[in-house]
XYZ file of C-alpha atoms in Angstrom:
530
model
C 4.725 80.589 121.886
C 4.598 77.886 124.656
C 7.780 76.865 124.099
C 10.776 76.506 126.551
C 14.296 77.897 125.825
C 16.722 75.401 124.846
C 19.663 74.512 126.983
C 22.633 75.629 125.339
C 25.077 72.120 124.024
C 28.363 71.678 125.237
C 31.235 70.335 123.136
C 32.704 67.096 123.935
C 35.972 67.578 125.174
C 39.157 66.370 122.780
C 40.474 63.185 123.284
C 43.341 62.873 125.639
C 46.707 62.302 123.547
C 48.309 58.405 123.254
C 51.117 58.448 125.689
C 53.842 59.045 124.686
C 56.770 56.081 124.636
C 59.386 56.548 127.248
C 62.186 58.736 126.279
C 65.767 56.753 125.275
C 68.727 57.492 127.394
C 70.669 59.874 125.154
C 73.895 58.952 123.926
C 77.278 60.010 125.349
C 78.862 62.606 123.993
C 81.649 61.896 121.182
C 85.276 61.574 122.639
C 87.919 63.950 121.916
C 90.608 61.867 120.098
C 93.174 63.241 122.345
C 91.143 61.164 124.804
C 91.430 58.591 123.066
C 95.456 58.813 122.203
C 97.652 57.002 124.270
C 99.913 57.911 126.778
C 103.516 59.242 126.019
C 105.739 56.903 126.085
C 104.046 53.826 124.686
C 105.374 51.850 121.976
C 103.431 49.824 120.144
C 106.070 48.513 118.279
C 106.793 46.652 121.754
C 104.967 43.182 121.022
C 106.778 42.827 117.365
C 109.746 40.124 117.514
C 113.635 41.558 116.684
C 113.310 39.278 113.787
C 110.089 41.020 112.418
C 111.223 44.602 113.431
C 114.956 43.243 111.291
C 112.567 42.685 108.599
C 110.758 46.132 108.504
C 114.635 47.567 108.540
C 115.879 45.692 105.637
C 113.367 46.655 103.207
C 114.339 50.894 104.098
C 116.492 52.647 102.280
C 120.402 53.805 103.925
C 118.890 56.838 104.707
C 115.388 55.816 106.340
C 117.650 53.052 108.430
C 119.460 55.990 110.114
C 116.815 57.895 111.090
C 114.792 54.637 111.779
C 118.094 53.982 114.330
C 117.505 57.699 116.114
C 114.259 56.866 117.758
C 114.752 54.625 120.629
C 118.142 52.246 121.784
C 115.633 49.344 121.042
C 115.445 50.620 117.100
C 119.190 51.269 117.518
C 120.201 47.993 118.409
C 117.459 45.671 115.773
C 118.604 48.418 112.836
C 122.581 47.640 113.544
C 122.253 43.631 114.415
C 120.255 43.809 110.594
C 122.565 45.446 108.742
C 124.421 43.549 105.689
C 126.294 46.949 104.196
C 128.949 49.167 105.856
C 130.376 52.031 104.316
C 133.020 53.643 106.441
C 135.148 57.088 105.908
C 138.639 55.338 106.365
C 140.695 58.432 107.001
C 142.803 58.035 109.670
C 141.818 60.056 112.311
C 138.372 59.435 112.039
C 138.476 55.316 112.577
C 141.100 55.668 115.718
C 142.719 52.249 117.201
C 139.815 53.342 119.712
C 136.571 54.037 117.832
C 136.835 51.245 115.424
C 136.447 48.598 117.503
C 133.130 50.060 118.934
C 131.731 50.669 115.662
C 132.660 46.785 114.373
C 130.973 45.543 117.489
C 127.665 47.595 116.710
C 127.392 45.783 113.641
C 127.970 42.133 113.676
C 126.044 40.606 111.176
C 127.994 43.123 108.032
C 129.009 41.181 105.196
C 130.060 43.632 102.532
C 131.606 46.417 103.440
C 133.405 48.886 101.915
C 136.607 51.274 103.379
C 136.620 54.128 101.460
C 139.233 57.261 101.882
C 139.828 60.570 99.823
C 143.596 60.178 97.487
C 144.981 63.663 99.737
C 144.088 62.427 103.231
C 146.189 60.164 105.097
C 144.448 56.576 105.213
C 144.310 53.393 107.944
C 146.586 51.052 107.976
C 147.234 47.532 108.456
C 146.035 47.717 112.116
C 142.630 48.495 111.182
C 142.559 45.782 108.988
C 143.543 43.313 111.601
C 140.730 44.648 113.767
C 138.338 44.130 110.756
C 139.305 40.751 110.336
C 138.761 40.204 113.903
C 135.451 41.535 114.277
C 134.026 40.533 110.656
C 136.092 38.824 109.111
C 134.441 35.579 109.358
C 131.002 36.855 107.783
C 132.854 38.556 104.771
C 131.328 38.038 101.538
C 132.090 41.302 99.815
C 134.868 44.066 100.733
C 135.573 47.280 98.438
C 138.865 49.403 99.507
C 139.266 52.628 98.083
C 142.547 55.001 98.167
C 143.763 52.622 101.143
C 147.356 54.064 100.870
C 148.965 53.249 103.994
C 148.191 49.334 103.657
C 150.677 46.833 102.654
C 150.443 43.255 101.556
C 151.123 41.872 105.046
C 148.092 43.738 106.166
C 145.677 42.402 102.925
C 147.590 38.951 104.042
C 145.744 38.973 107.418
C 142.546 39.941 106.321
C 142.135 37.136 103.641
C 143.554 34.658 106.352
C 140.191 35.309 108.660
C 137.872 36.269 105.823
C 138.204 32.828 104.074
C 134.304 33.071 102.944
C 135.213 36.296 100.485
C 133.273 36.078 97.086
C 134.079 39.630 95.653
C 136.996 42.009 96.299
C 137.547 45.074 94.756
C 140.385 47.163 95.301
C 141.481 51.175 93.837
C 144.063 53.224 93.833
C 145.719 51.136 96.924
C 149.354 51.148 97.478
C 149.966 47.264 98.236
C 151.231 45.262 95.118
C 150.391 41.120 93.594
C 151.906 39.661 96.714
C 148.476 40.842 98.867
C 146.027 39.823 95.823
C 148.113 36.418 95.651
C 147.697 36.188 99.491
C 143.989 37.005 98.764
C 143.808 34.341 96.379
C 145.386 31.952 98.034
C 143.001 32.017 101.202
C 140.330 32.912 99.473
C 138.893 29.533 97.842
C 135.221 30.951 97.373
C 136.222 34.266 95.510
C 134.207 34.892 92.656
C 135.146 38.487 91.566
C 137.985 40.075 91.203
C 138.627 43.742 89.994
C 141.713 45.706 90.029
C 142.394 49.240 89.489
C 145.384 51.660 89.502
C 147.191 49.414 91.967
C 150.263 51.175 92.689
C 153.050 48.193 93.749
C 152.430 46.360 90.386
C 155.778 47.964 89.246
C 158.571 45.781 90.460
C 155.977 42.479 90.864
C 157.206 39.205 89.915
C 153.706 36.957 87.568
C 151.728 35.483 90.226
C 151.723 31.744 90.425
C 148.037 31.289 91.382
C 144.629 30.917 90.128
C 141.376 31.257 90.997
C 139.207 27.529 91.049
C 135.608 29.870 91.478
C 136.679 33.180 89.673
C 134.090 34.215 87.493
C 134.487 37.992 86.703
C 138.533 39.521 86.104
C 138.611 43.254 85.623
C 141.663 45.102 85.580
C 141.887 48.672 85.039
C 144.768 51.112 84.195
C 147.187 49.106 85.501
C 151.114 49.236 85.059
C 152.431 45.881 84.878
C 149.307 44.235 84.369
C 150.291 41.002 82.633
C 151.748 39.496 85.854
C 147.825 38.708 86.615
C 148.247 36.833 83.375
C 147.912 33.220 85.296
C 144.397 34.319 86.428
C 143.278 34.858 83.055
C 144.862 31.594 81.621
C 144.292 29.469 85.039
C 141.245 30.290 86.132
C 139.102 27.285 84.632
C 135.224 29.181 85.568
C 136.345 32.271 84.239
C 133.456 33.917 82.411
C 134.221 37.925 82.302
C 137.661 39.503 81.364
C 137.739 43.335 81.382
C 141.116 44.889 80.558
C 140.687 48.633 80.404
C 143.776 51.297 79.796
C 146.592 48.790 81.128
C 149.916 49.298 79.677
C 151.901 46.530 77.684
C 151.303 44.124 75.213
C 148.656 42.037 75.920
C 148.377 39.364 72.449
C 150.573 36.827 74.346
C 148.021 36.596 77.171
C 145.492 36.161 75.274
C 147.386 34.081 72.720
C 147.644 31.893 75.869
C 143.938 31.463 76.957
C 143.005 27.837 76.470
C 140.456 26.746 73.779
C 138.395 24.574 76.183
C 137.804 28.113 78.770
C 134.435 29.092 79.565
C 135.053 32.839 78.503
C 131.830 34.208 77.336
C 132.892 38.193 77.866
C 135.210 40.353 76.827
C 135.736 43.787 77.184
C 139.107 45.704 75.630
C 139.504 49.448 75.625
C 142.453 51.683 74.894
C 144.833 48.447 74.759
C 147.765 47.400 72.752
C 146.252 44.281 71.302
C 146.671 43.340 67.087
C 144.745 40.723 65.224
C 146.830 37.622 66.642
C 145.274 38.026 70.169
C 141.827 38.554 69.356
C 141.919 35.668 66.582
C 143.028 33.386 69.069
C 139.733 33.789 71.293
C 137.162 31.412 70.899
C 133.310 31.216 72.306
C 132.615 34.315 73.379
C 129.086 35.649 73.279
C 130.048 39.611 74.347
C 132.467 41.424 72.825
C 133.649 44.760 73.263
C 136.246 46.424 70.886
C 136.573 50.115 72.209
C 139.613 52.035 70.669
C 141.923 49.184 69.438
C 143.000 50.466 66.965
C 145.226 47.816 65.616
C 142.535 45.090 65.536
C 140.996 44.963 61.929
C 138.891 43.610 59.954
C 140.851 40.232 60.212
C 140.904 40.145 63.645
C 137.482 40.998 63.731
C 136.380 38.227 60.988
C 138.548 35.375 62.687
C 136.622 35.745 66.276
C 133.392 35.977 64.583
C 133.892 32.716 62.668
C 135.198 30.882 65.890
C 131.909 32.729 68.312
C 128.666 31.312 66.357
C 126.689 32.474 69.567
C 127.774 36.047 69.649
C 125.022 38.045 71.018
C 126.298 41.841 71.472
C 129.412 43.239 69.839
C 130.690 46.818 70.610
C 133.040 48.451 68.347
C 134.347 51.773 68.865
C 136.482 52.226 65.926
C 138.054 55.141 66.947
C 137.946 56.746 63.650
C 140.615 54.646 62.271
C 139.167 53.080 59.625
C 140.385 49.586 60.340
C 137.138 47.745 60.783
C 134.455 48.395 57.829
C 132.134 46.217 55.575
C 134.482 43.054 55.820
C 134.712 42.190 59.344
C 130.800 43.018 59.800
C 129.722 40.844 56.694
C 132.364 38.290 58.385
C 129.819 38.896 61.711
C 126.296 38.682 59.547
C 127.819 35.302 58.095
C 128.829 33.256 60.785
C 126.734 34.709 64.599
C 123.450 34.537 63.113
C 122.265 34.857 67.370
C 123.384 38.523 66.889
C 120.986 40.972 69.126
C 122.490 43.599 69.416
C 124.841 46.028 67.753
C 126.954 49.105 68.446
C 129.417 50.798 65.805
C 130.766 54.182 66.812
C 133.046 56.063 64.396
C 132.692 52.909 62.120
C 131.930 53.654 58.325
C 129.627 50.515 57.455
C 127.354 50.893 54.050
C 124.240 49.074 52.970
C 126.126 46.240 51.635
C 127.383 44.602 55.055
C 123.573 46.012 56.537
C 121.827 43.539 54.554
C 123.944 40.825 55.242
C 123.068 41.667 58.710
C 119.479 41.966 58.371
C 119.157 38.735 56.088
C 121.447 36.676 58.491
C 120.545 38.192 62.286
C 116.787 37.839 62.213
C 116.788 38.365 66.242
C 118.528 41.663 66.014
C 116.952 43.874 68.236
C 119.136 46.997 69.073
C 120.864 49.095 66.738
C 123.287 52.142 67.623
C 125.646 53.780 65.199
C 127.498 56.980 65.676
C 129.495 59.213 64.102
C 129.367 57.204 60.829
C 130.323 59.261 57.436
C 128.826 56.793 55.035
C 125.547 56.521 57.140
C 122.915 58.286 55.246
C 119.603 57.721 54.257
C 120.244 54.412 51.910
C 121.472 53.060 54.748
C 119.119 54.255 56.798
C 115.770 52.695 54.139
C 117.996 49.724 54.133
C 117.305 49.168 57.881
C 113.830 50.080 57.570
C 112.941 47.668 55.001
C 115.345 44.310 56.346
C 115.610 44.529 59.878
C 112.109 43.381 60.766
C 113.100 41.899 64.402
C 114.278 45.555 65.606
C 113.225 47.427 68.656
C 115.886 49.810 69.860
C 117.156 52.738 67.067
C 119.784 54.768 68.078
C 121.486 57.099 65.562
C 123.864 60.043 66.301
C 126.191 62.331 64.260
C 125.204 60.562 60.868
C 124.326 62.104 57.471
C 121.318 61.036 57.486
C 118.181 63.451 56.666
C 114.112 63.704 56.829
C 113.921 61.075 54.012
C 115.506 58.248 55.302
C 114.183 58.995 58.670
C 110.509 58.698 57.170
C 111.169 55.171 55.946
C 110.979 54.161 59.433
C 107.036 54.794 59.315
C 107.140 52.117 56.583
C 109.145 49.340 58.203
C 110.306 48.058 61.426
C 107.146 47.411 62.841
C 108.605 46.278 66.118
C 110.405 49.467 67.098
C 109.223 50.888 70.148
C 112.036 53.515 70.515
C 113.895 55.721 68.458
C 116.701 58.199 69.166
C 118.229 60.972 67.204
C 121.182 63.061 68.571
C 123.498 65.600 66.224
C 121.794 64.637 62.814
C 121.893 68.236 61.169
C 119.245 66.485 57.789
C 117.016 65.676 60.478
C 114.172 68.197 61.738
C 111.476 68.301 64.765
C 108.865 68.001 61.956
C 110.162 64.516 60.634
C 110.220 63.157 64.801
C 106.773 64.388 65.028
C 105.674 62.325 61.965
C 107.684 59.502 63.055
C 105.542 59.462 66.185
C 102.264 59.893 64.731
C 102.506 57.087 62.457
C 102.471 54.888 64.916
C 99.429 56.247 66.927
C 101.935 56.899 69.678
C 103.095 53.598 70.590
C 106.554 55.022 69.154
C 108.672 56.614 71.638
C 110.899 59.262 69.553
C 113.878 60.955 71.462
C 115.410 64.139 68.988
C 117.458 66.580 69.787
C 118.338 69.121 66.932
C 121.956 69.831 66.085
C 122.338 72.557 68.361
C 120.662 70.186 71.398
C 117.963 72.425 72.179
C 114.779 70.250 71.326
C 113.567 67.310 72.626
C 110.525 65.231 71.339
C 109.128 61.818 73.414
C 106.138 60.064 74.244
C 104.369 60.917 77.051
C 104.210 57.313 78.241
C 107.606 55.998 77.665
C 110.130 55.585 80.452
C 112.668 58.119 81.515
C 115.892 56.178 80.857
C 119.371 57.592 80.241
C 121.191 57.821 77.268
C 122.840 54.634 75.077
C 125.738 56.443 73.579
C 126.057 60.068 75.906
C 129.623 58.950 76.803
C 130.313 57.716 72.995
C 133.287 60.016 72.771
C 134.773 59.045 76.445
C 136.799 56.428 77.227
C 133.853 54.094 78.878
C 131.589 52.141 76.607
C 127.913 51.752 78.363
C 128.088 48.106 79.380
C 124.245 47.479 79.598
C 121.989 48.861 76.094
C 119.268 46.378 76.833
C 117.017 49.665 77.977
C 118.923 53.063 77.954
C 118.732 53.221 74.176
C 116.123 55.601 73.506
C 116.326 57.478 76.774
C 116.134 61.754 77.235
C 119.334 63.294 77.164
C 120.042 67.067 77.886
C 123.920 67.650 76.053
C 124.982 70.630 74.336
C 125.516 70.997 69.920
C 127.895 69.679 67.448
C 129.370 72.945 68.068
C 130.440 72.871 71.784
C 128.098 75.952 72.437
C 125.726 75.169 75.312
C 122.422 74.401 74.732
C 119.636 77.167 75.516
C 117.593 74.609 77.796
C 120.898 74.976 79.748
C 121.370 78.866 79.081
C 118.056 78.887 80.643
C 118.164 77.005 83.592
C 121.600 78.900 84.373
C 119.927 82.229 84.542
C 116.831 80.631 86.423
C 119.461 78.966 88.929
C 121.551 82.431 89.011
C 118.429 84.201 89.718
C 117.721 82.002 92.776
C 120.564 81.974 94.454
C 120.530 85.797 94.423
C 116.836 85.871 95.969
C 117.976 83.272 98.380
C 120.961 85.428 99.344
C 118.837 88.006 100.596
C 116.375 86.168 101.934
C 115.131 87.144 105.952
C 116.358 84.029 107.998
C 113.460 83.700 110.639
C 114.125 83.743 114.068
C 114.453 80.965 116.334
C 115.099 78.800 113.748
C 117.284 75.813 114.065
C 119.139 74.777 110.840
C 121.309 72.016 113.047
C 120.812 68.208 111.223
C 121.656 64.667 112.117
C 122.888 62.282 110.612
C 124.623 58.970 111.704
């Protein structure tokens, strides 16, 4: 109607896009680590000092420090100029006139060592102990020979000459007599311990005429002739520790002879002919050990207590004799009122002398009595309710039952560890409640009489038995923590347990799979060891 088409619009075009920011350089790819890992033959051990690289080596075990030595000559020569302990196979044909000398040379700075040789083989002599004494003699402090049959005394002689700086020697089942340990003693000046044991020239020796100015510790053990060391007991004005174990002879006149003013603190006597006079006429001590002596007494017993106010451990293995009972203990709860500790095996003590004890001792910690007939479960209260100060409970092959055992939930409230061995009154159920009344904290070790159970807390430490060798000839010298530890033994009746019935058929069983087991090929079973 007059009017002119319109022109068709046109879209506005979209606006160009912002620009994008340059791109960033992308990163390298990661690096293979065996890219990164060094070349063979690079130590990096290289830079570290002898002295720091001796360090690292002392604190290994033997073991680690011999494999530690098979890595490189550099290892092999820090790991033997470190090394303070030798042990050495001394069998004749293995430490030759030739191969010693190398072997003393690779190890310089060895001061205890120890010559060892099995009784049937033939041993060195006294030329390998002159080229010991040449090569370490000087640095000495500690030397150990073992089955050394083929020495003599001239051959001991020229050892102590170089090894003047020697602080402990001891020697077993050697075939040289008193002349070498006077010879030792004589050059010697520094030696501090002494022990002796089945030396076989003792026979026909004359008493030594020498003493020992340091000696601290004597031990001699099952020795014929013995009392010719008698000077070094009596002498020796430091002497501290006298051990005289299975030695033949009548030993009350050497200790009849020990001066009042010595410094004797410890004694240990087992399987010894030795009456009431010798042990009366000991004064001071603070360890005592009484292990099958049989004719020691109560006397003997009460006169050593009343002249040792500061006795802290006493040991008595009575040996079923009957000769020490309620006297010489109440003669002990009178007069050492430092008593800690306490062991009575096959002693037959009642609750008379154990409150004396418990009234008088008020630091008695540790408590072991075995194979006791008159034991039983007064006793057993009577502990509970006196001996407030106590820790360590050990009680084996007693009369004793469920109702004394249960006082122990009542009293004591310091014990932290009780064990139970051979008790036939005694059941699992009583060691259970034992434990729970004390939320735990308790550790209970109980075996029943035929040793197959065991009860402990979870937490306590695995520690080995306090009286497991009670009926051998070797009291345990240290009860300050093995009482209370898990021991595996078989009944009262000598019938194997069935934890060890079991574990025989389970080790049986595995050996015969073993036995038939494919060995792969191309295996190599060879080993090393220096």
């Amino acid at each position: 109607m007059g009017q002119c088409p319109s022109a068709p619009r046109r879209r506005k075009p979209p606006p160009p896009p912002p620009p994008s920011p340059p791109a960033a350089a992308a990163p390298p790819p990661p690096r293979l680590l065996l890219e990164e890992a060094p070349a063979e033959g690079v130590d990096h051990t290289a830079d570290l000092p002898e002295e720091l690289l001796a360090l690292v080596f002392s604190l290994l075990g033997s073991g680690d420090r011999k494999r530690c030595s098979l890595v490189c000559r550099r290892w092999l020569a820090a790991e033997a100029a470190s090394r303070l302990r030798l042990a050495l196979d001394a069998r004749a044909p293995l430490l030759s006139p030739a191969a010693l000398p190398r072997l003393l040379d690779r190890f310089p700075a060895v001061s205890k060592l120890a010559l060892k040789c099995d009784r049937r083989a033939e041993s060195v002599g006294d030329a390998a102990l002159a080229l010991v004494a040449a090569r370490l003699g000087p640095g000495l402090r500690r030397l150990k020979l073992r089955a050394l049959r083929a020495v003599t005394d001239d051959g001991v002689a020229a050892l102590a000459a170089r090894a003047a700086g020697l602080r402990k020697l001891s020697v077993g089942s050697c075939a040289f007599g008193a002349k070498g340990i006077e010879a030792v003693l004589r050059s010697c000046a520094s030696l501090e311990e002494l022990s002796i044991k089945r030396l076989r020239g003792l026979a026909d020796s004359e008493p030594l005429a020498v003493s020992g100015p340091r000696l601290q510790s004597l031990s001699l053990k099952e020795l014929y002739n013995g009392q010719c060391f008698a000077s070094l007991i009596t002498h020796s004005p430091n002497l501290k520790t006298l051990k005289i174990i299975r030695c033949s002879g009548d030993w009350d006149p050497v200790l009849q002879a020990v001066p009042r003013e010595a410094l004797l603190t410890e004694l240990h006597l087992e399987k010894l002919q030795v009456s009431d006079r010798g042990v009366a006429a000991l004064c001071g001590l603070e360890v005592l050990y009484l292990a099958k002596v049989p004719e020691v007494t109560d006397v003997g017993l009460a006169a050593v207590a009343a002249r040792s106010p500061r006795l802290r451990k006493l040991h008595v293995d009575g040996w079923k004799a009957n000769r020490i009972g309620d006297r010489g203990l109440a003669a002990v709860a009178h007069k050492c009122a430092s008593l800690q500790e306490l062991v009575l095996i096959g002693v037959n003590l009642t609750s008379a002398s154990i409150e004396l004890i418990a009234a008088n001792c008020p630091t008695l910690e540790r408590l072991a009595l075995c194979g006791s007939d008159t034991f039983g479960d007064a006793e057993m209260a009577c502990v509970a309710a006196k001996c407030a100060a106590l820790r360590k409970l050990c009680i084996k092959a007693c009369p004793v039952s469920d109702v004394g055992m249960d006082k122990l939930a009542e009293g004591c409230p310091r014990l932290v560890k009780v064990k139970v061995k051979k008790c036939r009154g005694v059941t699992s159920e009583c060691a259970e409640r034992l434990r729970a009344s004390r939320h735990g904290a308790l550790s209970v070790n109980f075996d029943t009489p035929g040793g197959a159970g065991e009860l402990q807390d979870a937490r306590s430490v695995d520690e080995s038995g306090a009286l497991d060798n009670a009926g051998s000839d070797v009291l345990p010298e240290d009860l300050d923590d093995r009482i209370g530890g898990p021991d595996i033994s078989s009944g009262s009746s000598g019938r194997p347990s069935r934890w060890k019935a079991r574990m025989g058929s389970l080790i049986s069983r595995s050996l015969s799979v073993s036995m038939f087991r494919m060995r792969p090929s191309g295996a190599c079973y060879t080993s090393h060891e220096s």
